[in-house]
XYZ file of N, CA and C in Angstrom:
303
model
N 1.041 -1.361 -0.005
C 0.076 0.304 -0.172
C 0.884 1.151 -0.021
N 0.563 2.111 -1.021
C 1.243 3.517 -0.843
C 1.104 4.059 0.451
N 2.476 4.675 1.145
C 2.222 5.507 2.112
C 2.680 7.061 1.556
N 1.603 7.815 2.061
C 1.907 9.419 1.516
C 1.829 10.048 2.922
N 2.512 11.195 2.545
C 2.643 12.166 3.746
C 2.410 13.590 2.936
N 1.393 14.446 3.495
C 1.039 15.727 3.171
C 1.553 16.619 4.131
N 2.330 17.577 3.585
C 2.796 18.867 4.556
C 2.300 20.211 4.116
N 1.273 20.634 4.686
C 1.143 22.059 4.588
C 1.730 23.369 4.981
N 2.152 24.052 4.106
C 2.925 25.356 4.414
C 2.781 26.529 4.332
N 2.686 27.637 5.495
C 2.280 28.681 5.075
C 3.550 29.918 5.276
N 3.834 30.505 4.113
C 4.604 31.226 4.326
C 4.653 32.701 4.626
N 5.387 33.127 5.403
C 5.384 34.573 6.043
C 5.011 35.586 5.021
N 5.001 36.974 5.659
C 4.720 37.786 4.467
C 6.037 38.482 3.949
N 7.021 38.402 4.267
C 8.153 39.302 3.920
C 8.266 38.976 2.457
N 8.197 39.912 1.630
C 8.564 40.106 0.366
C 9.204 39.289 -0.538
N 10.619 38.826 -0.131
C 11.268 37.899 -0.572
C 11.011 36.538 -0.299
N 10.334 36.210 0.777
C 9.811 34.674 1.207
C 9.295 33.683 0.306
N 8.319 34.303 -0.629
C 7.764 33.643 -1.365
C 8.390 32.918 -2.534
N 9.137 33.777 -3.271
C 10.444 33.306 -4.315
C 11.380 32.316 -3.605
N 11.856 32.738 -2.300
C 12.813 32.008 -1.737
C 12.103 30.449 -1.661
N 10.876 30.529 -0.747
C 10.130 29.325 -0.474
C 10.100 28.324 -1.792
N 9.406 28.933 -2.629
C 9.359 28.241 -3.980
C 10.669 27.452 -4.489
N 11.827 28.480 -4.665
C 13.029 27.723 -4.994
C 13.502 26.915 -4.125
N 13.353 26.307 -3.061
C 13.829 25.739 -2.352
C 12.874 24.484 -2.592
N 11.500 24.527 -2.577
C 10.471 23.201 -2.610
C 11.095 22.926 -4.194
N 11.082 23.287 -4.958
C 11.323 23.063 -6.364
C 12.675 22.325 -6.409
N 13.643 22.860 -5.637
C 14.927 22.155 -5.379
C 15.000 20.725 -4.770
N 14.275 20.647 -3.796
C 13.826 19.676 -2.857
C 13.357 18.601 -3.760
N 12.234 18.921 -4.498
C 11.500 18.192 -5.139
C 12.620 16.953 -6.363
N 13.164 18.362 -6.921
C 14.396 17.629 -7.733
C 15.407 16.668 -7.003
N 15.765 16.597 -6.030
C 16.394 15.906 -5.153
C 15.836 14.505 -4.656
N 14.531 14.409 -3.837
C 14.000 13.698 -3.151
C 13.081 12.631 -4.093
N 12.668 13.122 -5.054
C 12.155 12.381 -6.444
C 13.172 11.111 -6.617
N 14.399 11.187 -6.680
C 15.520 10.339 -6.910
C 15.863 9.381 -5.879
N 15.290 9.555 -4.740
C 15.405 8.778 -3.351
C 14.805 7.181 -3.707
N 15.511 6.193 -3.156
C 15.225 5.072 -3.341
C 13.538 5.020 -2.607
N 12.767 3.871 -3.555
C 11.642 3.706 -2.957
C 10.444 4.980 -2.851
N 10.885 6.285 -3.344
C 9.886 7.444 -3.366
C 9.481 7.268 -5.031
N 7.692 7.104 -4.903
C 7.080 7.269 -5.836
C 7.132 8.722 -6.585
N 7.105 9.609 -5.631
C 6.781 11.180 -6.196
C 6.952 11.887 -4.921
N 7.091 12.905 -5.192
C 7.750 14.247 -4.335
C 7.205 15.385 -5.053
N 5.954 15.650 -4.920
C 5.208 16.971 -5.523
C 4.954 18.255 -4.501
N 5.319 19.260 -5.196
C 5.330 20.558 -4.444
C 4.007 21.353 -5.264
N 3.149 22.020 -4.656
C 2.211 23.016 -4.940
C 1.809 23.971 -4.478
N 1.371 25.065 -5.091
C 1.304 26.584 -4.205
C -0.561 26.579 -4.684
N -1.012 27.185 -3.730
C -2.306 27.462 -3.652
C -3.201 28.418 -5.065
N -3.920 28.246 -5.416
C -4.129 29.098 -6.609
C -4.974 30.231 -6.212
N -5.341 30.182 -4.833
C -6.086 31.592 -4.506
C -4.985 32.438 -3.580
N -4.405 31.780 -2.824
C -3.812 32.221 -1.581
C -1.901 31.801 -1.818
N -1.300 32.758 -2.525
C 0.143 32.646 -3.035
C 1.056 32.017 -1.781
N 0.735 32.749 -0.671
C 1.482 32.008 0.695
C 1.562 30.574 0.969
N 0.420 30.077 0.514
C -0.062 28.588 0.892
C 0.747 27.485 -0.129
N 1.415 26.616 0.528
C 2.100 25.604 -0.327
C 1.747 24.217 0.417
N 1.798 23.338 -0.361
C 1.568 21.872 0.082
C 2.707 21.068 -0.568
N 3.263 19.934 0.396
C 4.100 18.970 -0.261
C 3.409 17.743 -0.207
N 3.239 16.751 -1.100
C 3.134 15.461 -1.294
C 3.977 14.667 -1.414
N 3.899 13.788 -0.602
C 5.461 12.884 -0.621
C 4.716 11.204 -0.532
N 4.999 10.845 -1.796
C 4.621 9.363 -1.960
C 5.748 8.226 -1.892
N 5.412 7.117 -1.075
C 6.355 6.214 -0.775
C 5.667 4.681 -1.204
N 6.609 4.064 -1.602
C 6.463 2.848 -2.072
C 5.538 2.187 -0.453
N 6.365 2.243 0.802
C 5.749 1.716 2.006
C 6.105 2.700 3.038
N 5.846 2.550 4.300
C 5.985 3.747 5.391
C 7.451 3.486 5.603
N 7.927 2.029 5.464
C 9.507 1.918 5.908
C 10.509 2.893 4.719
N 9.823 3.073 3.379
C 10.644 3.696 2.231
C 10.861 4.998 2.686
N 10.194 5.531 3.638
C 10.657 6.986 4.143
C 12.318 7.351 4.936
N 12.648 6.218 5.375
C 14.056 6.085 5.790
C 14.976 6.489 4.848
N 15.060 6.040 3.578
C 15.871 6.610 2.546
C 15.801 8.228 2.383
N 14.688 8.694 2.634
C 14.161 10.068 2.311
C 15.118 10.819 3.651
N 14.823 10.327 4.703
C 15.303 10.917 5.975
C 16.773 10.622 6.072
N 17.683 9.654 5.273
C 18.960 9.362 5.022
C 19.573 10.061 4.241
N 18.606 11.007 3.578
C 19.370 11.694 2.480
C 19.870 12.995 3.085
N 21.380 13.064 2.704
C 21.834 14.246 3.333
C 21.539 15.620 3.083
N 20.638 15.700 1.891
C 19.976 17.026 1.368
C 19.090 17.324 2.808
N 18.146 16.149 3.317
C 17.236 16.530 4.326
C 17.618 17.519 5.021
N 19.064 17.319 5.742
C 19.354 18.155 6.813
C 19.460 19.757 6.842
N 19.450 19.975 5.629
C 19.570 21.462 4.813
C 18.107 21.953 4.562
N 17.036 21.071 4.546
C 15.625 21.573 4.412
C 15.090 22.563 5.516
N 15.000 22.094 6.404
C 14.439 22.602 7.405
C 15.365 24.036 8.011
N 16.322 23.824 8.045
C 16.799 25.230 8.026
C 16.663 26.395 7.425
N 16.618 25.952 5.872
C 16.238 26.874 4.913
C 14.584 27.070 4.982
N 13.736 26.223 5.132
C 12.419 26.523 5.157
C 11.841 27.139 6.291
N 12.132 27.061 7.376
C 11.295 27.003 9.014
C 11.411 28.693 8.948
N 12.503 29.617 8.929
C 12.364 31.101 8.415
C 11.599 31.608 7.748
N 11.195 31.036 6.884
C 10.221 31.286 5.895
C 8.927 31.430 6.214
N 8.746 30.585 7.034
C 7.244 29.981 7.492
C 6.627 31.312 8.590
N 5.179 31.283 8.430
C 4.391 32.098 9.389
C 3.995 31.318 10.454
N 3.759 30.251 10.416
C 3.499 28.892 11.342
C 4.134 27.876 11.268
N 4.096 26.774 12.106
C 4.671 25.429 11.981
C 3.860 24.801 10.702
N 4.925 23.993 10.274
C 4.455 22.933 9.105
C 3.418 22.132 9.449
N 2.280 21.705 8.906
C 1.192 20.852 9.282
C 1.197 19.682 8.214
N 1.852 18.671 9.201
C 2.137 17.333 8.414
C 1.131 16.107 8.546
N 0.781 15.545 7.838
C 0.000 14.354 7.885
C -0.018 12.939 7.383
N 0.040 12.118 7.837
C 0.594 10.941 7.328
C -0.799 9.877 6.698
N -0.658 9.090 5.534
C -1.680 8.303 4.901
C -1.353 7.526 4.525
N -2.435 6.312 4.455
C -2.156 5.212 3.450
C -2.918 5.558 2.526
N -2.709 5.305 1.306
C -3.500 5.400 0.151
C -4.277 4.211 -0.070
N -5.751 4.279 -0.295
C -6.708 3.451 -0.269
C -6.786 2.662 -1.828
N -6.979 1.625 -1.767
C -6.950 0.996 -3.281
C -8.518 1.204 -3.873
N -8.432 1.634 -4.932
C -9.549 2.019 -5.928
C -9.868 1.089 -7.015
N -10.864 0.099 -6.885
C -11.246 -0.598 -8.061
C -11.425 0.269 -9.144
N -11.046 -0.110 -10.382
C -11.275 0.554 -11.483
C -12.121 -0.473 -12.443
């Protein structure tokens, strides 16, 4: 069963923060998509509120996220992103439901 993490981020109102956050998220997606057992690592910006972002991390299993956490890039993510946020990240863990087609 696919294990998915969604992370909601809300950028602070400093003028330079949105472009900096966007750049870091795009960079992170390029790195994390290559992690072993990572199915996808998507970044999105809200269509109505440019300060609102979502990350969707899809892994083969819950245990697969260990490769993500072992990636050296992971240690650079929070120090770069946290100062750009207005509030703490909202992280949620899910198991995707199988749908019959």
